[in-house]
Amino acid sequence: MAKAAKVFVFFNCDESKSEASMNIFYNSAVYKDNKTSRKLLLKKIQEEVSLKRIEVVDMAKVEDLVNNGDPVEAGNLIKFGVIKALDCY
């Protein structure tokens, strides 16, 4: 069996980040674990901030984690949003 590739999904959610508030039909874009897709994920986060749907505690740290680190960790710095990692076969 081939090794799973990792993908990331950004979800708008409630403040407590409950699973029930994450809607795959509303947030349906999936971002591959590569440089181009990570930039698109960051763009999505920036758009959500500009639309005031989410709040970011430290945008510079979020940018670094999305571009160079673990995007899931960036979700810890986002209020009303979260990033989940999924295995894609």
mmCIF file of C-alpha atoms in Angstrom:
data_model
loop_
_atom_site.group_PDB
_atom_site.id
_atom_site.type_symbol
_atom_site.label_atom_id
_atom_site.label_comp_id
_atom_site.label_asym_id
_atom_site.label_seq_id
_atom_site.Cartn_x
_atom_site.Cartn_y
_atom_site.Cartn_z
ATOM 1 C CA MET A 1 0.000 0.000 0.000
ATOM 2 C CA ALA A 2 1.302 3.455 -0.893
ATOM 3 C CA LYS A 3 2.256 5.894 1.821
ATOM 4 C CA ALA A 4 -0.486 8.413 2.584
ATOM 5 C CA ALA A 5 0.025 12.007 1.523
ATOM 6 C CA LYS A 6 -1.004 14.650 4.014
ATOM 7 C CA VAL A 7 -3.613 17.283 3.178
ATOM 8 C CA PHE A 8 -4.910 20.188 5.245
ATOM 9 C CA VAL A 9 -8.448 21.535 5.574
ATOM 10 C CA PHE A 10 -9.319 24.928 7.056
ATOM 11 C CA PHE A 11 -12.625 25.005 8.945
ATOM 12 C CA ASN A 12 -14.609 27.921 10.275
ATOM 13 C CA CYS A 13 -15.941 26.860 13.655
ATOM 14 C CA ASP A 14 -17.200 28.045 17.001
ATOM 15 C CA GLU A 15 -14.895 29.466 19.660
ATOM 16 C CA SER A 16 -14.462 26.093 21.375
ATOM 17 C CA LYS A 17 -13.553 24.430 18.030
ATOM 18 C CA SER A 18 -16.209 21.755 18.464
ATOM 19 C CA GLU A 19 -16.340 19.098 15.759
ATOM 20 C CA ALA A 20 -20.070 19.756 15.322
ATOM 21 C CA SER A 21 -19.378 23.342 14.221
ATOM 22 C CA MET A 22 -16.994 22.276 11.412
ATOM 23 C CA ASN A 23 -18.879 21.881 8.132
ATOM 24 C CA ILE A 24 -17.128 20.114 5.234
ATOM 25 C CA PHE A 25 -19.825 21.442 2.884
ATOM 26 C CA TYR A 26 -18.972 25.043 3.845
ATOM 27 C CA ASN A 27 -15.197 24.539 4.001
ATOM 28 C CA SER A 28 -14.554 22.084 1.199
ATOM 29 C CA ALA A 29 -11.122 23.182 -0.075
ATOM 30 C CA VAL A 30 -8.306 20.732 0.610
ATOM 31 C CA TYR A 31 -4.687 21.909 0.570
ATOM 32 C CA LYS A 32 -1.845 19.535 -0.301
ATOM 33 C CA ASP A 33 1.325 19.431 1.761
ATOM 34 C CA ASN A 34 3.418 21.389 -0.732
ATOM 35 C CA LYS A 35 4.647 24.955 -1.046
ATOM 36 C CA THR A 36 2.000 26.118 -3.537
ATOM 37 C CA SER A 37 -0.949 24.710 -1.587
ATOM 38 C CA ARG A 38 0.387 26.003 1.724
ATOM 39 C CA LYS A 39 0.447 29.504 0.187
ATOM 40 C CA LEU A 40 -3.182 29.034 -0.857
ATOM 41 C CA LEU A 41 -4.050 27.941 2.681
ATOM 42 C CA LEU A 42 -2.390 31.066 4.053
ATOM 43 C CA LYS A 43 -4.322 33.187 1.543
ATOM 44 C CA LYS A 44 -7.566 31.562 2.772
ATOM 45 C CA ILE A 45 -6.681 32.447 6.371
ATOM 46 C CA GLN A 46 -5.887 36.045 5.379
ATOM 47 C CA GLU A 47 -9.218 36.313 3.517
ATOM 48 C CA GLU A 48 -11.119 34.998 6.545
ATOM 49 C CA VAL A 49 -9.375 37.592 8.747
ATOM 50 C CA SER A 50 -10.210 40.414 6.334
ATOM 51 C CA LEU A 51 -13.862 39.288 6.284
ATOM 52 C CA LYS A 52 -13.784 39.250 10.121
ATOM 53 C CA ARG A 53 -14.891 35.612 10.250
ATOM 54 C CA ILE A 54 -11.840 34.616 12.287
ATOM 55 C CA GLU A 55 -9.338 36.300 14.576
ATOM 56 C CA VAL A 56 -5.610 35.548 14.595
ATOM 57 C CA VAL A 57 -3.500 36.019 17.719
ATOM 58 C CA ASP A 58 -0.109 36.248 15.947
ATOM 59 C CA MET A 59 -0.233 36.464 12.145
ATOM 60 C CA ALA A 60 3.559 36.288 11.722
ATOM 61 C CA LYS A 61 3.641 32.992 13.649
ATOM 62 C CA VAL A 62 0.655 31.647 11.677
ATOM 63 C CA GLU A 63 2.418 32.530 8.410
ATOM 64 C CA ASP A 64 5.588 30.738 9.537
ATOM 65 C CA LEU A 65 3.744 27.624 10.692
ATOM 66 C CA VAL A 66 1.664 27.392 7.514
ATOM 67 C CA ASN A 67 4.607 28.006 5.181
ATOM 68 C CA ASN A 68 7.393 26.166 7.020
ATOM 69 C CA GLY A 69 6.032 24.182 9.939
ATOM 70 C CA ASP A 70 2.871 22.365 10.964
ATOM 71 C CA PRO A 71 -0.273 24.169 9.755
ATOM 72 C CA VAL A 72 -2.324 22.306 12.363
ATOM 73 C CA GLU A 73 -0.340 24.139 15.070
ATOM 74 C CA ALA A 74 -1.279 27.437 13.389
ATOM 75 C CA GLY A 75 -4.885 26.598 14.197
ATOM 76 C CA ASN A 76 -4.065 27.057 17.882
ATOM 77 C CA LEU A 77 -3.523 30.761 17.138
ATOM 78 C CA ILE A 78 -6.842 31.188 15.331
ATOM 79 C CA LYS A 79 -10.131 32.038 17.035
ATOM 80 C CA PHE A 80 -13.252 30.754 15.231
ATOM 81 C CA GLY A 81 -11.120 28.665 12.876
ATOM 82 C CA VAL A 82 -9.056 25.497 12.890
ATOM 83 C CA ILE A 83 -6.830 23.516 10.524
ATOM 84 C CA LYS A 84 -7.109 19.754 10.374
ATOM 85 C CA ALA A 85 -4.645 17.329 8.757
ATOM 86 C CA LEU A 86 -5.945 14.297 6.893
ATOM 87 C CA ASP A 87 -4.229 11.357 5.248
ATOM 88 C CA CYS A 88 -4.963 11.087 1.536
ATOM 89 C CA TYR A 89 -4.311 7.803 -0.274
#
